[in-house]
PDB file of C-alpha atoms in Angstrom:
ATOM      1  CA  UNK G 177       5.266   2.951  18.801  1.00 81.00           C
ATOM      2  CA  UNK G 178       5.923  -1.009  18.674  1.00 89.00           C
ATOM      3  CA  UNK G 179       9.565  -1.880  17.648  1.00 95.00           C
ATOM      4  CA  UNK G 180      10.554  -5.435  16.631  1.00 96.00           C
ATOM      5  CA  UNK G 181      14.090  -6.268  16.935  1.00 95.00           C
ATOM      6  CA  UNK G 182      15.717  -9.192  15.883  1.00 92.00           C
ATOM      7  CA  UNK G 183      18.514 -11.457  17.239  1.00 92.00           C
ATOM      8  CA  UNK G 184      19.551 -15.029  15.870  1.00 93.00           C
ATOM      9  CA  UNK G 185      19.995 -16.432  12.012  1.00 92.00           C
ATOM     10  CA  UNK G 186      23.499 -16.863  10.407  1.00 96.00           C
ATOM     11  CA  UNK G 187      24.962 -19.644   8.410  1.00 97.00           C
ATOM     12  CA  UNK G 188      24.595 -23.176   9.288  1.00 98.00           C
ATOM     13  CA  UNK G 189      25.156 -26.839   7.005  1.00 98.00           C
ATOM     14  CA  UNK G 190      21.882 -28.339   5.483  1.00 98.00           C
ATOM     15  CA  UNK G 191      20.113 -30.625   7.706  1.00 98.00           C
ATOM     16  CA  UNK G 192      21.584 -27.914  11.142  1.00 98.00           C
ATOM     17  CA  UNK G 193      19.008 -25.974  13.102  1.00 98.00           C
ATOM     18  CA  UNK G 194      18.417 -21.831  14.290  1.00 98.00           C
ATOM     19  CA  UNK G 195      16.889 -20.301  16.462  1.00 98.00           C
ATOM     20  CA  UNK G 196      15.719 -16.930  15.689  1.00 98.00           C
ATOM     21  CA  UNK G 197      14.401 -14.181  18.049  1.00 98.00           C
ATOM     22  CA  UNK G 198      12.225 -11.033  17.932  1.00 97.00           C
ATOM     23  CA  UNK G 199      11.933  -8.960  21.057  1.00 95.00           C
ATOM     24  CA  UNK G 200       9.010  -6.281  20.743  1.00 94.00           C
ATOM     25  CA  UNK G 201       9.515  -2.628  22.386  1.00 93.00           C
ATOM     26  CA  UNK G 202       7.037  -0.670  23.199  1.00 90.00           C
ATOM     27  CA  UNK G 203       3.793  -2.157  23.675  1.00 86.00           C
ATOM     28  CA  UNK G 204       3.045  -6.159  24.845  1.00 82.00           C
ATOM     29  CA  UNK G 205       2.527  -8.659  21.664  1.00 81.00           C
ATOM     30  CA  UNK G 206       0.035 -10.709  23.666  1.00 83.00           C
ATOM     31  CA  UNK G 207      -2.643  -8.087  21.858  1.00 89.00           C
ATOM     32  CA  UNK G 208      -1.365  -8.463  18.385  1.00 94.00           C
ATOM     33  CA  UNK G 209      -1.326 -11.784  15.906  1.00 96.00           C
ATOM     34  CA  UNK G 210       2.934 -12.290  15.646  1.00 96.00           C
ATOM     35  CA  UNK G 211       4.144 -13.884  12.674  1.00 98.00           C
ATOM     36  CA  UNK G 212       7.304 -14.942  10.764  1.00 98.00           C
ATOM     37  CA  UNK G 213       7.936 -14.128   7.022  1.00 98.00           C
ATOM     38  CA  UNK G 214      10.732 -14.762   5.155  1.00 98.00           C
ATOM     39  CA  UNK G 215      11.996 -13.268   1.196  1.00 98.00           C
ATOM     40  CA  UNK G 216      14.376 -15.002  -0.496  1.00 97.00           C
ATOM     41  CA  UNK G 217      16.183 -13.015  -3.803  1.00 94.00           C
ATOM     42  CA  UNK G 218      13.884 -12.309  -6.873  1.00 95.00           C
ATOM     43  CA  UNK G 219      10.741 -13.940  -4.636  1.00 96.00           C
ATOM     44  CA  UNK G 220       7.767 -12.361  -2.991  1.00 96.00           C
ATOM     45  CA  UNK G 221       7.943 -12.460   0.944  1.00 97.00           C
ATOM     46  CA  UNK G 222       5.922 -15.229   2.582  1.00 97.00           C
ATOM     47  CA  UNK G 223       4.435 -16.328   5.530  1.00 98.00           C
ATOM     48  CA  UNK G 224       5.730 -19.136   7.634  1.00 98.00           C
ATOM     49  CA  UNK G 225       4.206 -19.065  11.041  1.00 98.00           C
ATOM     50  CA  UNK G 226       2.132 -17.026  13.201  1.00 98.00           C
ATOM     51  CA  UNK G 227       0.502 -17.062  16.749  1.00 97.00           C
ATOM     52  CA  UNK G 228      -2.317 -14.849  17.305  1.00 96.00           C
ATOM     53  CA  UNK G 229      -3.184 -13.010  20.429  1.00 94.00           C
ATOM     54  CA  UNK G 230      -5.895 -16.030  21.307  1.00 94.00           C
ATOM     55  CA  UNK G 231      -3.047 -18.889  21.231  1.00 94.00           C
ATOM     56  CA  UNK G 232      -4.053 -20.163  18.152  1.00 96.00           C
ATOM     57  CA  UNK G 233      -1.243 -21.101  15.925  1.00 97.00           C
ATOM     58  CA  UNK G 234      -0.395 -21.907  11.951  1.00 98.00           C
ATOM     59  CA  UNK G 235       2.187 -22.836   9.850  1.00 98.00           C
ATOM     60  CA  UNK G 236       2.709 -22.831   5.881  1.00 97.00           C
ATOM     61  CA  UNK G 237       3.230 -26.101   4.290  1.00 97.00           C
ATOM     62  CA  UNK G 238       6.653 -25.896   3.764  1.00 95.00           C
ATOM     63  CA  UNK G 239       7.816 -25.239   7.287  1.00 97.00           C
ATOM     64  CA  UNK G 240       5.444 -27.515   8.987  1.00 96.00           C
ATOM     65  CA  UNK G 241       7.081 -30.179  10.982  1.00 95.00           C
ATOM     66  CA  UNK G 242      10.617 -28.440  11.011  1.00 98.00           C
ATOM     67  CA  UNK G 243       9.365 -24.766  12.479  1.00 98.00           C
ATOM     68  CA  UNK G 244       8.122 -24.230  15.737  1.00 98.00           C
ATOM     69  CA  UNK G 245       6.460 -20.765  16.745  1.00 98.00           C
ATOM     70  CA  UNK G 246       7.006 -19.172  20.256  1.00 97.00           C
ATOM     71  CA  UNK G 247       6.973 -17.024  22.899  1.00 94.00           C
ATOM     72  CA  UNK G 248       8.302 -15.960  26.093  1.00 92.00           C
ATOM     73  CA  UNK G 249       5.814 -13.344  27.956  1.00 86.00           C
ATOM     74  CA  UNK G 250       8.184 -12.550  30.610  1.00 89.00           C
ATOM     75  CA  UNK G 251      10.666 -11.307  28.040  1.00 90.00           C
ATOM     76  CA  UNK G 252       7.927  -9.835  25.523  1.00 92.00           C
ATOM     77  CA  UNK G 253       9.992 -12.193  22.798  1.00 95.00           C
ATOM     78  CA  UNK G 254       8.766 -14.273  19.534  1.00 96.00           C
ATOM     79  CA  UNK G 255      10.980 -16.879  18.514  1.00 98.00           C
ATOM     80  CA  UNK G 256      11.375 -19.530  15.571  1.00 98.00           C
ATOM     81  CA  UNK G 257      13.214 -22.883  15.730  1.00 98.00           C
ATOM     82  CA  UNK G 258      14.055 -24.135  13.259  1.00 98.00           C
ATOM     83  CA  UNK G 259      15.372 -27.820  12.656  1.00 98.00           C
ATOM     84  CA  UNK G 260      15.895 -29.536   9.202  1.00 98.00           C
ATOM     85  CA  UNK G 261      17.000 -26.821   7.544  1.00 98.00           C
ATOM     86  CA  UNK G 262      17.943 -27.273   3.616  1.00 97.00           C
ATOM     87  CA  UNK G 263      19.113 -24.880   1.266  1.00 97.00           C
ATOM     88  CA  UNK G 264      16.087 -23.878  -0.029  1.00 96.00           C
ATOM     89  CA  UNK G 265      15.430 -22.269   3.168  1.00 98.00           C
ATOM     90  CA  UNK G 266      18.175 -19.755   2.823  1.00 98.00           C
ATOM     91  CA  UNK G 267      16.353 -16.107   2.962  1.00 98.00           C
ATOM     92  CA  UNK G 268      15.762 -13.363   5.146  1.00 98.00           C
ATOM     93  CA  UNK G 269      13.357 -13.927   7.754  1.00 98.00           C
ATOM     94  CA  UNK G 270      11.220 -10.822   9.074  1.00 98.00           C
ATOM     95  CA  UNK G 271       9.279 -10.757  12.432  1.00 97.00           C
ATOM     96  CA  UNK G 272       5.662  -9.116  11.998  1.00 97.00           C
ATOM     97  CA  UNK G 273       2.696  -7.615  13.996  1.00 96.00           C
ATOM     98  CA  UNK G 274      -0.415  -7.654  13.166  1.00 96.00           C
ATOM     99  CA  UNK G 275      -3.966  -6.995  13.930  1.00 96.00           C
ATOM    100  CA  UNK G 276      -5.358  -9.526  17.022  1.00 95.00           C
ATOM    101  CA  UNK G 277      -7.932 -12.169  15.909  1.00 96.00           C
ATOM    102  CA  UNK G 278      -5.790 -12.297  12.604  1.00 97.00           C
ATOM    103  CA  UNK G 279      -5.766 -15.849  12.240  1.00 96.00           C
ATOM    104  CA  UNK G 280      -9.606 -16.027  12.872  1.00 93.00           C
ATOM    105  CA  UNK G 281     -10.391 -14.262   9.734  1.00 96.00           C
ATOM    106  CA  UNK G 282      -7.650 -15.363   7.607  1.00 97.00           C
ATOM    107  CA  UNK G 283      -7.043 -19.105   8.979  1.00 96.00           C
ATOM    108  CA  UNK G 284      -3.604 -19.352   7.244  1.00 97.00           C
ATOM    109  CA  UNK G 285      -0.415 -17.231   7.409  1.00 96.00           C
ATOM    110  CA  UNK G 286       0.727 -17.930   3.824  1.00 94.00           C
ATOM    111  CA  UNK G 287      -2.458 -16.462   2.432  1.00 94.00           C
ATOM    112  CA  UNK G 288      -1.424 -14.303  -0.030  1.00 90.00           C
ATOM    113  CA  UNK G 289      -1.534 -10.665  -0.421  1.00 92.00           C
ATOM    114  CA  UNK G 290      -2.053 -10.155   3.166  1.00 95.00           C
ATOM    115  CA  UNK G 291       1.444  -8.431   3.640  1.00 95.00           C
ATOM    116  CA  UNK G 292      -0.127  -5.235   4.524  1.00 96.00           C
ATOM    117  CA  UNK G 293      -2.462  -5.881   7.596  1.00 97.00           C
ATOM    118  CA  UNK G 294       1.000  -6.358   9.352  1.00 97.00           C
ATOM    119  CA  UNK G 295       1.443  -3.250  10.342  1.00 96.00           C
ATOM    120  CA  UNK G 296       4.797  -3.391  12.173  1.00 96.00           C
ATOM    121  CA  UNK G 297       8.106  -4.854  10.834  1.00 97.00           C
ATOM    122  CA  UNK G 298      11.619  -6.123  12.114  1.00 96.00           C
ATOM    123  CA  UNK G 299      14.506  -5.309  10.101  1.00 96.00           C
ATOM    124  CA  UNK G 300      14.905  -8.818   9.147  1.00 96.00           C
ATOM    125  CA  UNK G 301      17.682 -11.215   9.323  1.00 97.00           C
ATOM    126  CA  UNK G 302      19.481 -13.453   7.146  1.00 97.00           C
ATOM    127  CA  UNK G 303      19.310 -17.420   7.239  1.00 98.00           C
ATOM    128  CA  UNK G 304      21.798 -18.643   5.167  1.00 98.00           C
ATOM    129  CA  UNK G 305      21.703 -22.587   4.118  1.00 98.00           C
ATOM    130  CA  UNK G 306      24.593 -24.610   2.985  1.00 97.00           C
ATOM    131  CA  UNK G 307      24.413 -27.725   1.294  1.00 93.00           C
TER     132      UNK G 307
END
């Protein structure tokens, strides 16, 4: 059983940077496409970044630039920097796994309705963004 847990997020001024974590239990990520979603109040939850198990990496538009998707393989962790931040980025942010060779088929996290091929879930944590 894979187990995402979280670390990182909090409150920081518009413009400030975070770096979030997500250490996964139970089984190595380096077979599984790891992404980053966040869901703000009243919106859908959407994808921001994701690294599949062959390197390859993508970002949605609207994190592009600021975001930066990671790993460390000696510590089985995903992380997200992220620099620039403006209110409008104020949600909670969810670590995912999903199915290897994700990004092959799909090409872009933030295509929608996708939510379910991501089969394992952190509890999420929230990113709040002060102007």
């Amino acid at each position: 059983q894979v187990q995402l847990v979280h670390s990182g997020g909090g409150t920081v001024q518009a413009g400030g940077s975070l770096r979030l974590s997500c250490k996964v239990i139970g089984d190595s990520y380096t077979s599984y496409c790891m992404a980053w979603f966040r869901q703000a109040p009243g919106k859908e939850r959407v994808g921001l970044a994701a690294i599949d198990s062959d390197g390859t990496i993508n970002y949605a538009d609207s994190v592009k630039d600021r975001f930066t998707i990671s790993q460390d393989n000696n510590e089985n962790t995903l992380y997200l920097q992220m620099n620039a931040l403006e209110p409008e980025d104020s949600a909670m942010y969810y670590c995912a796994a999903g199915p290897g060779g994700w990004l092959t088929r799909y090409k872009q996290i933030a295509t929608p309705g996708r939510l379910g091929d991501f089969g394992y879930w952190g509890q999420g944590t929230q990113v709040s963004v002060s102007s």
